Amino acid sequence: MANNLRFTHIYQKATLGQFGCRVLQTGDSTPDGEFYHTIRPLKNSSFTADNNTTGGDSSITITNVEASCDIVGHFDNVSCSHGKIICYLI
C-alpha cells in the first residue's frame, strides 16, 4: 500500500527517496503492489507504466526518453523495454 503524500513528513521522505527504489533494466518489471512517484531513466530508455490518477491516461508508454528526464505521477506495473530506469517508491 502506498504512503499518504498529503502529510508533509511523508511527502518529504518520498521526494528524498527514503522509501527506497527499484532499478529496472531491459526486460525487468516491478513487483505487484508497489507504487512509485518518480521514474528516472539512468540512460536513454523506453518503458510502460500504469498511471493511478483520477484524470488523464490510465497507462503511459514512454519511448526513447533521455537520461535524467524525470517522469512524475502515481505509477505501478512499470516495465522497462529498453535501457535502465530507477523507480522511487511512495
Coordinates of N, CA, C and O in Angstrom, one line a residue:
M1 N 0.8 -1.2 0.0 CA 0.0 0.0 0.0 C 0.9 1.2 0.0 O 1.9 1.3 0.7
A2 N 0.5 2.2 -0.8 CA 1.3 3.5 -0.9 C 1.1 4.3 0.4 O 0.0 4.3 1.0
N3 N 2.1 5.1 0.7 CA 2.0 6.1 1.8 C 1.1 7.3 1.3 O 1.0 7.6 0.2
N4 N 0.5 8.0 2.3 CA -0.3 9.1 2.0 C 0.5 10.4 1.9 O 1.0 10.9 2.9
L5 N 0.7 10.9 0.7 CA 1.5 12.0 0.4 C 0.9 13.3 0.9 O 1.5 14.4 0.8
R6 N -0.3 13.3 1.4 CA -0.9 14.5 1.9 C -0.3 15.0 3.2 O -0.4 16.2 3.6
F7 N 0.5 14.2 3.9 CA 1.2 14.6 5.1 C 2.6 15.0 4.7 O 3.3 14.3 4.0
T8 N 2.9 16.2 5.2 CA 4.2 16.8 4.8 C 5.4 15.9 5.1 O 6.3 15.8 4.2
H9 N 5.5 15.3 6.3 CA 6.6 14.5 6.5 C 6.7 13.3 5.6 O 7.8 12.8 5.3
I10 N 5.6 12.7 5.2 CA 5.6 11.6 4.3 C 6.0 12.1 2.9 O 6.9 11.4 2.2
Y11 N 5.5 13.2 2.4 CA 5.9 13.8 1.2 C 7.4 14.0 1.1 O 8.1 13.7 0.1
Q12 N 7.9 14.6 2.2 CA 9.4 15.0 2.2 C 10.2 13.7 2.1 O 11.2 13.6 1.4
K13 N 9.8 12.7 2.9 CA 10.6 11.4 2.8 C 10.5 10.8 1.4 O 11.5 10.3 0.9
A14 N 9.4 10.8 0.8 CA 9.2 10.3 -0.6 C 10.1 11.0 -1.6 O 10.8 10.4 -2.4
T15 N 10.1 12.4 -1.5 CA 10.8 13.1 -2.5 C 12.3 13.0 -2.3 O 13.1 13.2 -3.3
L16 N 12.8 12.6 -1.1 CA 14.2 12.4 -0.9 C 14.6 10.9 -1.1 O 15.7 10.5 -0.8
G17 N 13.6 10.1 -1.5 CA 13.9 8.7 -1.9 C 14.0 7.8 -0.6 O 14.6 6.7 -0.7
Q18 N 13.5 8.2 0.5 CA 13.7 7.5 1.7 C 12.8 6.3 1.9 O 12.9 5.5 2.9
F19 N 11.9 6.0 1.0 CA 11.1 4.8 1.0 C 11.7 3.7 0.1 O 11.2 2.6 0.0
G20 N 12.8 4.0 -0.6 CA 13.5 3.1 -1.4 C 13.2 3.2 -2.9 O 12.5 4.2 -3.3
C21 N 13.8 2.4 -3.7 CA 13.7 2.4 -5.1 C 13.9 1.1 -5.7 O 14.3 0.1 -5.0
R22 N 13.5 1.0 -7.0 CA 13.8 -0.2 -7.8 C 14.5 0.2 -9.0 O 14.1 1.1 -9.7
V23 N 15.6 -0.5 -9.3 CA 16.3 -0.3 -10.6 C 15.9 -1.4 -11.6 O 16.0 -2.5 -11.3
L24 N 15.4 -1.0 -12.7 CA 15.0 -1.9 -13.8 C 15.9 -1.7 -15.0 O 16.2 -0.6 -15.4
Q25 N 16.2 -2.9 -15.6 CA 16.9 -2.9 -16.9 C 16.1 -3.5 -17.9 O 15.0 -4.0 -17.6
T26 N 16.5 -3.6 -19.1 CA 15.8 -4.1 -20.2 C 15.2 -5.5 -19.8 O 15.9 -6.4 -19.4
G27 N 13.8 -5.6 -20.0 CA 13.1 -6.8 -19.7 C 12.6 -7.0 -18.3 O 11.8 -7.9 -18.0
D28 N 13.0 -6.1 -17.4 CA 12.6 -6.1 -16.0 C 11.2 -5.4 -15.7 O 10.9 -4.5 -16.5
S29 N 10.5 -5.9 -14.7 CA 9.2 -5.3 -14.3 C 9.2 -5.2 -12.8 O 9.9 -5.9 -12.1
T30 N 8.4 -4.2 -12.3 CA 8.2 -4.1 -10.8 C 7.3 -5.1 -10.2 O 6.4 -5.7 -10.9
P31 N 7.5 -5.4 -9.0 CA 6.6 -6.4 -8.3 C 5.2 -5.8 -8.1 O 5.0 -4.6 -8.0
D32 N 4.2 -6.7 -8.0 CA 2.8 -6.3 -7.8 C 2.7 -5.6 -6.4 O 3.4 -6.0 -5.4
G33 N 1.8 -4.6 -6.3 CA 1.5 -4.0 -5.1 C 2.4 -2.8 -4.7 O 2.2 -2.2 -3.6
E34 N 3.4 -2.5 -5.5 CA 4.3 -1.3 -5.2 C 3.9 -0.1 -6.0 O 3.5 -0.3 -7.2
F35 N 4.0 1.0 -5.5 CA 3.6 2.3 -6.2 C 4.8 3.2 -6.2 O 5.6 3.2 -5.2
Y36 N 4.9 4.0 -7.2 CA 6.1 4.9 -7.4 C 5.7 6.3 -7.8 O 4.7 6.5 -8.4
H37 N 6.4 7.3 -7.3 CA 6.1 8.7 -7.6 C 7.0 9.3 -8.7 O 6.6 10.3 -9.3
T38 N 8.1 8.7 -8.9 CA 9.0 9.3 -10.0 C 9.7 8.1 -10.7 O 10.1 7.1 -10.0
I39 N 9.8 8.2 -12.0 CA 10.6 7.3 -12.8 C 11.7 8.1 -13.4 O 11.4 9.1 -14.1
R40 N 13.0 7.7 -13.2 CA 14.1 8.4 -13.8 C 14.9 7.5 -14.6 O 15.5 6.6 -14.1
P41 N 15.0 7.8 -15.9 CA 16.0 7.0 -16.8 C 17.4 7.3 -16.4 O 17.8 8.4 -16.2
L42 N 18.2 6.2 -16.2 CA 19.6 6.3 -15.9 C 20.4 6.4 -17.2 O 21.6 6.8 -17.2
K43 N 19.8 6.0 -18.3 CA 20.4 6.2 -19.7 C 19.2 6.2 -20.6 O 18.0 6.0 -20.1
N44 N 19.4 6.5 -21.9 CA 18.2 6.5 -22.8 C 17.4 5.2 -22.7 O 18.0 4.2 -22.8
S45 N 16.1 5.4 -22.4 CA 15.3 4.2 -22.1 C 13.9 4.3 -22.7 O 13.4 5.4 -23.1
S46 N 13.2 3.2 -22.7 CA 11.8 3.1 -23.1 C 11.1 2.3 -22.0 O 11.7 1.3 -21.6
F47 N 9.9 2.7 -21.6 CA 9.2 1.9 -20.6 C 7.7 2.2 -20.6 O 7.2 3.1 -21.3
T48 N 6.9 1.3 -20.0 CA 5.5 1.5 -19.8 C 5.1 1.5 -18.3 O 5.9 0.9 -17.5
A49 N 4.0 2.1 -18.0 CA 3.6 2.1 -16.6 C 2.1 2.4 -16.5 O 1.5 3.0 -17.4
D50 N 1.4 1.9 -15.5 CA 0.0 2.2 -15.2 C 0.0 3.5 -14.4 O 0.8 3.7 -13.4
N51 N -0.8 4.4 -14.7 CA -0.9 5.7 -14.1 C -2.2 5.7 -13.2 O -3.3 5.7 -13.7
N52 N -2.0 5.8 -11.9 CA -3.1 5.7 -10.9 C -3.6 7.0 -10.5 O -3.4 7.5 -9.3
T53 N -4.2 7.8 -11.4 CA -4.7 9.1 -11.1 C -6.2 9.1 -11.5 O -6.7 8.3 -12.2
T54 N -6.9 10.1 -11.0 CA -8.3 10.2 -11.3 C -8.6 10.8 -12.7 O -9.7 10.7 -13.2
G55 N -7.6 11.4 -13.3 CA -7.8 12.0 -14.6 C -6.6 11.7 -15.5 O -5.6 11.1 -15.1
G56 N -6.8 11.9 -16.7 CA -5.7 11.6 -17.7 C -5.7 10.2 -18.1 O -6.6 9.4 -17.9
D57 N -4.6 9.8 -18.7 CA -4.4 8.5 -19.3 C -4.2 7.5 -18.1 O -3.6 7.8 -17.1
S58 N -4.8 6.3 -18.3 CA -4.6 5.2 -17.3 C -3.3 4.5 -17.4 O -2.9 3.8 -16.5
S59 N -2.7 4.6 -18.5 CA -1.3 4.0 -18.7 C -0.5 4.9 -19.6 O -1.1 5.6 -20.4
I60 N 0.8 4.7 -19.5 CA 1.7 5.5 -20.4 C 2.7 4.6 -21.0 O 3.1 3.6 -20.5
T61 N 3.1 5.0 -22.2 CA 4.3 4.4 -22.9 C 5.2 5.5 -23.2 O 4.9 6.4 -24.0
I62 N 6.4 5.4 -22.7 CA 7.5 6.4 -23.0 C 8.6 5.7 -23.8 O 9.1 4.7 -23.5
T63 N 8.9 6.3 -25.0 CA 9.9 5.7 -25.8 C 11.1 6.7 -26.0 O 10.9 7.9 -26.2
N64 N 12.3 6.2 -25.9 CA 13.5 6.9 -26.1 C 13.6 8.2 -25.3 O 14.0 9.2 -25.8
V65 N 13.3 8.1 -24.0 CA 13.4 9.3 -23.2 C 14.9 9.4 -22.7 O 15.6 8.4 -22.5
E66 N 15.4 10.6 -22.7 CA 16.8 10.8 -22.3 C 17.1 10.6 -20.8 O 16.2 10.7 -20.0
A67 N 18.3 10.3 -20.5 CA 18.7 10.1 -19.1 C 18.4 11.3 -18.3 O 18.5 12.4 -18.8
S68 N 18.1 11.1 -17.0 CA 17.8 12.1 -16.0 C 16.6 13.0 -16.3 O 16.5 14.1 -15.8
C69 N 15.7 12.5 -17.2 CA 14.4 13.3 -17.5 C 13.3 12.6 -16.7 O 12.8 11.6 -17.0
D70 N 13.1 13.2 -15.5 CA 12.1 12.6 -14.5 C 10.7 12.6 -15.1 O 10.2 13.6 -15.6
I71 N 10.0 11.5 -14.9 CA 8.6 11.4 -15.1 C 7.9 11.2 -13.8 O 8.2 10.3 -13.1
V72 N 7.0 12.2 -13.4 CA 6.4 12.1 -12.1 C 4.9 11.8 -12.2 O 4.3 12.1 -13.2
G73 N 4.4 11.1 -11.2 CA 3.0 10.7 -11.2 C 2.7 9.8 -10.0 O 3.4 9.8 -9.0
H74 N 1.8 8.9 -10.2 CA 1.5 7.8 -9.2 C 1.4 6.5 -10.0 O 0.4 6.2 -10.6
F75 N 2.5 5.8 -10.1 CA 2.7 4.7 -11.0 C 2.7 3.3 -10.3 O 3.2 3.2 -9.2
D76 N 2.3 2.3 -11.1 CA 2.6 0.9 -10.7 C 2.7 0.1 -12.0 O 2.6 0.7 -13.1
N77 N 3.1 -1.2 -11.9 CA 3.2 -2.1 -13.0 C 4.2 -1.4 -14.1 O 3.8 -1.4 -15.3
V78 N 5.3 -1.1 -13.7 CA 6.3 -0.4 -14.5 C 7.1 -1.6 -15.2 O 7.6 -2.5 -14.5
S79 N 7.3 -1.5 -16.5 CA 8.1 -2.4 -17.3 C 9.1 -1.6 -18.1 O 8.7 -0.7 -18.9
C80 N 10.4 -2.0 -18.1 CA 11.4 -1.4 -18.9 C 11.7 -2.2 -20.1 O 12.1 -3.4 -20.0
S81 N 11.4 -1.7 -21.3 CA 11.6 -2.4 -22.5 C 13.0 -2.1 -23.2 O 13.4 -2.9 -24.0
H82 N 13.6 -1.1 -22.7 CA 14.9 -0.7 -23.3 C 15.6 0.2 -22.3 O 15.0 1.1 -21.8
G83 N 16.9 0.0 -22.0 CA 17.7 0.9 -21.2 C 17.7 0.5 -19.7 O 17.6 -0.7 -19.4
K84 N 17.7 1.6 -18.9 CA 17.8 1.3 -17.4 C 17.2 2.5 -16.7 O 17.4 3.7 -17.0
I85 N 16.2 2.2 -15.8 CA 15.5 3.2 -15.1 C 15.5 3.0 -13.6 O 15.7 1.8 -13.2
I86 N 15.3 4.0 -12.8 CA 15.1 3.9 -11.4 C 13.7 4.4 -11.0 O 13.3 5.5 -11.5
C87 N 13.0 3.6 -10.2 CA 11.6 4.0 -9.8 C 11.6 4.2 -8.3 O 12.0 3.3 -7.5
Y88 N 11.2 5.4 -7.9 CA 11.2 5.8 -6.5 C 9.9 5.4 -5.8 O 8.8 5.9 -6.3
L89 N 9.9 4.6 -4.8 CA 8.7 4.1 -4.1 C 8.0 5.3 -3.3 O 8.7 6.2 -2.8
I90 N 6.7 5.1 -3.2 CA 5.9 6.0 -2.4 C 5.8 5.3 -1.0 O 5.4 4.2 -1.0

